[in-house]
Tab-separated table of C-alpha atoms in Angstrom:
chain	number	residue	atom	x	y	z
A	1	MET	CA	-2.359	0.835	-21.824
A	2	LYS	CA	-5.225	-1.148	-20.386
A	3	PRO	CA	-7.900	0.587	-18.307
A	4	VAL	CA	-7.816	0.217	-14.528
A	5	VAL	CA	-10.473	-1.067	-12.146
A	6	VAL	CA	-9.991	-0.057	-8.513
A	7	ILE	CA	-10.983	-2.568	-5.827
A	8	GLY	CA	-12.188	-0.590	-2.818
A	9	PHE	CA	-14.450	2.469	-2.966
A	10	GLY	CA	-13.352	4.212	0.227
A	11	GLY	CA	-11.601	7.561	0.289
A	12	PHE	CA	-8.276	5.914	-0.454
A	13	GLY	CA	-9.814	4.088	-3.402
A	14	ARG	CA	-10.879	7.407	-4.895
A	15	GLU	CA	-7.371	8.754	-4.332
A	16	ILE	CA	-5.980	5.763	-6.215
A	17	ALA	CA	-8.364	6.428	-9.089
A	18	TRP	CA	-6.785	9.875	-9.256
A	19	LEU	CA	-3.314	8.284	-9.105
A	20	ALA	CA	-4.218	6.057	-12.043
A	21	LYS	CA	-5.344	9.069	-14.069
A	22	GLU	CA	-2.134	10.913	-13.163
A	23	CYS	CA	-0.274	7.890	-14.549
A	24	GLY	CA	-2.104	8.279	-17.852
A	25	ARG	CA	-4.503	5.387	-17.251
A	26	SER	CA	-8.249	5.437	-17.785
A	27	VAL	CA	-10.423	4.224	-14.881
A	28	LEU	CA	-13.433	2.044	-15.651
A	29	GLY	CA	-14.767	2.196	-12.104
A	30	PHE	CA	-14.694	0.443	-8.751
A	31	LEU	CA	-15.425	-2.961	-7.271
A	32	ASP	CA	-16.512	-3.084	-3.627
A	33	ASP	CA	-18.054	-5.911	-1.614
A	34	GLY	CA	-19.923	-3.529	0.690
A	35	ILE	CA	-21.633	-1.257	-1.836
A	36	GLU	CA	-24.366	-1.966	-4.338
A	37	PRO	CA	-23.495	-1.297	-7.990
A	38	GLY	CA	-24.466	2.021	-9.548
A	39	ARG	CA	-23.415	5.625	-9.896
A	40	LYS	CA	-22.054	7.205	-6.730
A	41	GLY	CA	-21.693	10.865	-7.583
A	42	ASP	CA	-18.985	11.105	-10.223
A	43	TYR	CA	-17.968	7.459	-9.768
A	44	ALA	CA	-19.195	4.113	-11.070
A	45	VAL	CA	-19.342	1.139	-8.703
A	46	LEU	CA	-19.356	-1.773	-11.136
A	47	GLY	CA	-20.050	-4.626	-8.731
A	48	HIS	CA	-18.537	-6.772	-6.014
A	49	SER	CA	-14.907	-7.874	-6.229
A	50	SER	CA	-15.853	-11.325	-7.536
A	51	THR	CA	-17.130	-9.686	-10.741
A	52	TRP	CA	-13.580	-8.896	-11.873
A	53	VAL	CA	-13.984	-11.685	-14.434
A	54	ASP	CA	-16.479	-9.465	-16.284
A	55	TYR	CA	-13.662	-7.072	-17.232
A	56	PRO	CA	-11.176	-9.184	-19.204
A	57	ASP	CA	-9.514	-6.185	-20.826
A	58	ALA	CA	-8.826	-4.330	-17.564
A	59	GLU	CA	-6.054	-4.393	-14.983
A	60	PHE	CA	-6.709	-4.129	-11.258
A	61	VAL	CA	-5.393	-2.496	-8.092
A	62	VAL	CA	-6.490	-3.176	-4.517
A	63	ALA	CA	-6.927	0.187	-2.785
A	64	ILE	CA	-7.579	-0.920	0.797
A	65	GLY	CA	-5.358	0.695	3.410
A	66	ASN	CA	-5.657	-1.970	6.114
A	67	PRO	CA	-2.903	-4.537	5.402
A	68	ARG	CA	-4.829	-7.448	6.894
A	69	VAL	CA	-7.949	-6.777	4.837
A	70	ARG	CA	-5.915	-6.067	1.708
A	71	ARG	CA	-4.101	-9.380	2.021
A	72	ARG	CA	-7.346	-11.332	2.472
A	73	VAL	CA	-8.808	-9.730	-0.648
A	74	VAL	CA	-5.669	-10.359	-2.726
A	75	GLU	CA	-5.377	-13.977	-1.596
A	76	ARG	CA	-9.011	-14.633	-2.498
A	77	LEU	CA	-8.536	-13.043	-5.918
A	78	ASP	CA	-5.349	-15.063	-6.429
A	79	ALA	CA	-7.341	-18.215	-5.646
A	80	GLU	CA	-9.960	-17.163	-8.207
A	81	GLY	CA	-7.274	-16.927	-10.881
A	82	MET	CA	-6.679	-13.176	-10.922
A	83	ASP	CA	-3.427	-12.514	-12.781
A	84	LYS	CA	-3.966	-8.914	-13.874
A	85	PHE	CA	-2.791	-6.762	-10.989
A	86	THR	CA	-0.998	-3.625	-12.091
A	87	THR	CA	1.483	-1.314	-10.375
A	88	LEU	CA	1.002	2.457	-10.247
A	89	VAL	CA	3.869	4.894	-9.642
A	90	HIS	CA	3.058	8.608	-9.784
A	91	PRO	CA	5.151	10.475	-12.382
A	92	SER	CA	6.477	12.837	-9.686
A	93	VAL	CA	8.158	9.968	-7.799
A	94	LYS	CA	11.967	10.073	-7.735
A	95	MET	CA	13.811	6.753	-7.574
A	96	ASP	CA	16.979	5.073	-8.778
A	97	ASP	CA	16.886	2.330	-11.414
A	98	SER	CA	18.077	-0.123	-8.745
A	99	VAL	CA	14.725	0.048	-6.920
A	100	VAL	CA	12.689	-3.163	-7.350
A	101	ILE	CA	8.894	-2.843	-7.143
A	102	GLY	CA	6.480	-5.750	-6.757
A	103	GLU	CA	3.186	-6.417	-8.489
A	104	GLY	CA	0.231	-4.347	-7.328
A	105	ALA	CA	2.279	-1.734	-5.457
A	106	LEU	CA	0.849	1.791	-5.260
A	107	ILE	CA	3.359	4.639	-4.945
A	108	CYS	CA	1.733	8.032	-4.602
A	109	ALA	CA	2.763	11.573	-5.507
A	110	GLY	CA	5.876	13.069	-3.966
A	111	CYS	CA	7.559	9.865	-2.822
A	112	MET	CA	11.318	9.431	-3.041
A	113	ALA	CA	13.219	6.136	-2.990
A	114	THR	CA	16.990	6.294	-3.305
A	115	VAL	CA	19.091	3.205	-4.097
A	116	ASP	CA	19.066	-0.590	-3.711
A	117	ILE	CA	15.549	-0.709	-2.279
A	118	LYS	CA	13.107	-3.621	-2.492
A	119	ILE	CA	9.368	-2.934	-2.440
A	120	GLY	CA	7.092	-5.976	-2.286
A	121	ARG	CA	3.702	-6.959	-3.696
A	122	HIS	CA	0.686	-4.783	-2.924
A	123	VAL	CA	2.686	-2.268	-0.897
A	124	ILE	CA	1.182	1.188	-0.399
A	125	LEU	CA	3.481	4.209	-0.142
A	126	ASN	CA	1.170	7.167	0.366
A	127	LEU	CA	1.947	10.822	-0.340
A	128	ASN	CA	5.463	12.199	0.230
A	129	VAL	CA	7.111	9.131	1.758
A	130	THR	CA	10.917	9.001	1.744
A	131	VAL	CA	12.622	5.601	1.553
A	132	GLY	CA	16.343	5.346	2.319
A	133	HIS	CA	19.111	3.209	0.846
A	134	ASP	CA	18.926	-0.584	1.152
A	135	ASP	CA	15.462	-0.574	2.700
A	136	VAL	CA	13.312	-3.691	2.373
A	137	ILE	CA	9.540	-3.223	2.354
A	138	GLU	CA	7.822	-6.599	2.256
A	139	ASP	CA	4.400	-7.550	0.879
A	140	PHE	CA	1.201	-5.816	2.052
A	141	VAL	CA	2.917	-3.008	3.954
A	142	THR	CA	1.058	0.309	4.279
A	143	VAL	CA	3.071	3.508	4.762
A	144	ALA	CA	0.985	6.635	5.399
A	145	PRO	CA	1.812	10.160	4.155
A	146	MET	CA	4.947	12.061	5.179
A	147	VAL	CA	6.786	9.057	6.670
A	148	ALA	CA	10.603	9.075	6.733
A	149	LEU	CA	12.401	5.721	6.532
A	150	SER	CA	16.151	5.906	7.159
A	151	GLY	CA	18.567	3.550	5.421
A	152	ASN	CA	18.732	-0.216	6.024
A	153	VAL	CA	15.211	-0.299	7.477
A	154	THR	CA	13.145	-3.470	7.100
A	155	LEU	CA	9.347	-3.419	7.182
A	156	GLU	CA	8.189	-7.027	7.271
A	157	SER	CA	4.898	-8.210	5.771
A	158	GLY	CA	1.742	-6.471	6.931
A	159	VAL	CA	3.450	-3.600	8.758
A	160	GLU	CA	1.582	-0.305	8.998
A	161	VAL	CA	3.327	3.038	9.561
A	162	GLY	CA	1.229	6.066	10.537
A	163	THR	CA	1.303	9.573	9.108
A	164	GLY	CA	4.409	11.592	9.868
A	165	ALA	CA	6.303	8.786	11.602
A	166	ALA	CA	10.073	8.318	11.385
A	167	ILE	CA	12.176	5.152	11.663
A	168	ARG	CA	15.846	5.081	12.623
A	169	GLN	CA	18.496	3.505	10.410
A	170	GLY	CA	18.759	-0.281	10.638
A	171	VAL	CA	15.507	-0.813	12.541
A	172	VAL	CA	13.320	-3.844	11.777
A	173	MET	CA	9.544	-3.710	12.158
A	174	SER	CA	8.416	-7.319	12.475
A	175	SER	CA	5.406	-8.740	10.647
A	176	GLY	CA	2.037	-7.249	11.541
A	177	SER	CA	3.407	-4.459	13.732
A	178	MET	CA	2.181	-0.861	13.607
A	179	LEU	CA	3.816	2.497	14.338
A	180	GLY	CA	1.325	5.211	15.270
A	181	MET	CA	1.010	8.660	13.748
A	182	GLY	CA	4.029	10.839	14.504
A	183	GLY	CA	5.891	8.012	16.221
A	184	VAL	CA	9.691	7.861	16.227
A	185	LEU	CA	10.916	4.263	16.217
A	186	THR	CA	14.510	3.840	17.382
A	187	LYS	CA	14.506	0.110	18.228
A	188	ASP	CA	13.209	-3.032	16.529
A	189	ALA	CA	9.443	-3.632	16.780
A	190	GLU	CA	8.080	-7.007	17.852
A	191	PRO	CA	5.460	-8.784	15.703
A	192	ASN	CA	1.796	-7.785	15.921
A	193	ARG	CA	2.230	-4.881	18.321
A	194	VAL	CA	1.300	-1.207	18.151
A	195	TYR	CA	4.020	1.305	19.029
A	196	ILE	CA	3.338	4.968	19.802
A	197	GLY	CA	5.248	8.035	20.947
A	198	SER	CA	8.723	9.512	20.623
A	199	PRO	CA	10.680	7.412	21.244
A	200	ALA	CA	8.043	4.830	20.368
A	201	LYS	CA	7.091	2.224	22.961
A	202	PRO	CA	4.724	-0.774	22.873
A	203	PHE	CA	1.083	0.205	23.375
A	204	LYS	CA	-1.052	-2.864	22.659
A	205	GLU	CA	-1.087	-6.189	20.833
A	206	LEU	CA	-2.737	-6.935	17.482
A	207	PRO	CA	-4.079	-10.178	15.982
A	208	GLU	CA	-1.377	-12.243	14.314
A	209	PHE	CA	-0.710	-11.326	10.683
A	210	ILE	CA	-1.133	-14.720	9.034
């Protein structure tokens, strides 16, 4: 298997380096537009994200939790000709063969996905997420640890779900919406809005996810 370069040197990026190693992949280092190259403790920052072309034998993952930022980075890399994104699924993950996973998705330890589920490009499912039957998780969604998605849930592009949240069966979270930590969503969420509480209610608006 080809070595992995992680784009994003935040705490989540370092967690994804660990995920890659757990998947039996070697990690060359990190690319980050906000940090100068060099050794950072036990880690090597190789350069800015535009230097991906210097690593022709590697594959890449974008480890940026914010869906809006992650999409901007991926779209720029796509425009530069990047065609070497890889998908990482921790060996502890339980899922049926019917689950479809898109390019660049990152599925962390302890997750469970049952049957007839679609997971899009560059989706993040953090630790111990459960995904129910017939769920659709579109591109650039971020799901934080310990989230429970009931069956027939749809998370449209750019949705973010906070740690420990739960979503009722059949609910749709529209593009760019966010459910706060510990929230319980029982009704559909409108686009580009933050919902908090149990039951979750609108809290504030967000910039459009475009």
